[in-house]
PDB file of C-alpha atoms in Angstrom:
ATOM      1  CA  MET A 315       0.000   0.000   0.000  1.00  0.00           C
ATOM      2  CA  PRO A 316       1.679   3.244  -1.090  1.00  0.00           C
ATOM      3  CA  LEU A 317       1.826   5.827   1.677  1.00  0.00           C
ATOM      4  CA  ASP A 318       3.306   8.674  -0.365  1.00  0.00           C
ATOM      5  CA  VAL A 319       5.157   9.484  -3.604  1.00  0.00           C
ATOM      6  CA  GLU A 320       8.188  11.696  -4.250  1.00  0.00           C
ATOM      7  CA  MET A 321       9.456  12.755  -7.653  1.00  0.00           C
ATOM      8  CA  GLN A 322      13.183  12.779  -8.253  1.00  0.00           C
ATOM      9  CA  GLN A 323      14.246  16.301  -9.250  1.00  0.00           C
ATOM     10  CA  PRO A 324      16.554  16.916 -12.235  1.00  0.00           C
ATOM     11  CA  GLY A 325      20.185  16.564 -11.244  1.00  0.00           C
ATOM     12  CA  GLU A 326      19.595  14.943  -7.859  1.00  0.00           C
ATOM     13  CA  GLY A 327      20.242  11.382  -6.820  1.00  0.00           C
ATOM     14  CA  GLU A 328      17.713   8.741  -5.896  1.00  0.00           C
ATOM     15  CA  GLU A 329      18.840   8.708  -2.273  1.00  0.00           C
ATOM     16  CA  THR A 330      18.140  12.445  -1.884  1.00  0.00           C
ATOM     17  CA  ALA A 331      14.567  11.972  -3.103  1.00  0.00           C
ATOM     18  CA  ALA A 332      14.165   8.906  -0.877  1.00  0.00           C
ATOM     19  CA  ARG A 333      15.264  10.821   2.209  1.00  0.00           C
ATOM     20  CA  ARG A 334      12.800  13.624   1.440  1.00  0.00           C
ATOM     21  CA  LEU A 335      10.035  11.049   1.045  1.00  0.00           C
ATOM     22  CA  LEU A 336      10.959   9.231   4.246  1.00  0.00           C
ATOM     23  CA  GLU A 337      11.080  12.480   6.248  1.00  0.00           C
ATOM     24  CA  ARG A 338       7.440  13.092   5.303  1.00  0.00           C
ATOM     25  CA  VAL A 339       6.370   9.495   5.885  1.00  0.00           C
ATOM     26  CA  PHE A 340       8.122   9.365   9.281  1.00  0.00           C
ATOM     27  CA  GLN A 341       6.253  12.537  10.299  1.00  0.00           C
ATOM     28  CA  ARG A 342       2.833  11.453   9.066  1.00  0.00           C
ATOM     29  CA  TYR A 343       3.027   7.806  10.138  1.00  0.00           C
ATOM     30  CA  PRO A 344       5.528   7.656  13.017  1.00  0.00           C
ATOM     31  CA  ARG A 345       4.421   4.236  14.276  1.00  0.00           C
ATOM     32  CA  TYR A 346       3.035   2.701  11.070  1.00  0.00           C
ATOM     33  CA  PHE A 347       6.190   0.679  10.335  1.00  0.00           C
ATOM     34  CA  ASP A 348       9.527  -0.187  11.953  1.00  0.00           C
ATOM     35  CA  VAL A 349      11.674  -1.288   9.003  1.00  0.00           C
ATOM     36  CA  VAL A 350      12.947   0.463   5.861  1.00  0.00           C
ATOM     37  CA  LEU A 351      13.961  -1.837   3.004  1.00  0.00           C
ATOM     38  CA  GLY A 352      16.353  -0.704   0.273  1.00  0.00           C
ATOM     39  CA  ASP A 353      18.711  -2.041  -2.348  1.00  0.00           C
ATOM     40  CA  ALA A 354      22.508  -1.800  -2.371  1.00  0.00           C
ATOM     41  CA  LEU A 355      22.377   1.887  -3.352  1.00  0.00           C
ATOM     42  CA  TYR A 356      21.270   2.702   0.221  1.00  0.00           C
ATOM     43  CA  PHE A 357      24.079   0.764   1.904  1.00  0.00           C
ATOM     44  CA  ASP A 358      25.992   3.734   3.249  1.00  0.00           C
ATOM     45  CA  ALA A 359      26.454   5.169   6.709  1.00  0.00           C
ATOM     46  CA  PRO A 360      24.535   8.438   6.181  1.00  0.00           C
ATOM     47  CA  PHE A 361      21.376   6.639   5.069  1.00  0.00           C
ATOM     48  CA  LEU A 362      21.576   3.976   7.790  1.00  0.00           C
ATOM     49  CA  ASN A 363      22.214   6.660  10.430  1.00  0.00           C
ATOM     50  CA  PHE A 364      19.244   8.627   9.057  1.00  0.00           C
ATOM     51  CA  CYS A 365      17.013   5.589   9.661  1.00  0.00           C
ATOM     52  CA  ARG A 366      18.482   5.003  13.122  1.00  0.00           C
ATOM     53  CA  ALA A 367      17.906   8.658  14.050  1.00  0.00           C
ATOM     54  CA  HIS A 368      14.210   8.077  13.300  1.00  0.00           C
ATOM     55  CA  HIS A 369      14.170   4.847  15.344  1.00  0.00           C
ATOM     56  CA  LYS A 370      13.717   2.639  12.268  1.00  0.00           C
ATOM     57  CA  HIS A 371      15.559  -0.547  11.361  1.00  0.00           C
ATOM     58  CA  ALA A 372      17.044  -0.812   7.876  1.00  0.00           C
ATOM     59  CA  ILE A 373      17.390  -3.901   5.697  1.00  0.00           C
ATOM     60  CA  VAL A 374      19.619  -3.570   2.642  1.00  0.00           C
ATOM     61  CA  VAL A 375      19.526  -6.197  -0.096  1.00  0.00           C
ATOM     62  CA  LEU A 376      22.927  -6.840  -1.670  1.00  0.00           C
ATOM     63  CA  LYS A 377      23.337  -8.604  -4.973  1.00  0.00           C
ATOM     64  CA  GLY A 378      25.718 -11.540  -5.362  1.00  0.00           C
ATOM     65  CA  GLU A 379      27.813  -9.679  -7.939  1.00  0.00           C
TER      66      GLU A 379
END
């Protein structure tokens, strides 16, 4: 069930748009979910710390390549 949508702006990365989306979703639905799922693009400390700062767990799917 989609909770919200965020368009990626010209010249910005996917992670920037995702963080903007999550900020809104975390505000509107603070207790609706506990886990954020992302692909390998989101496997970096700033994104994981962003989730931790909002008291959310993060699962990152890595490919076998």
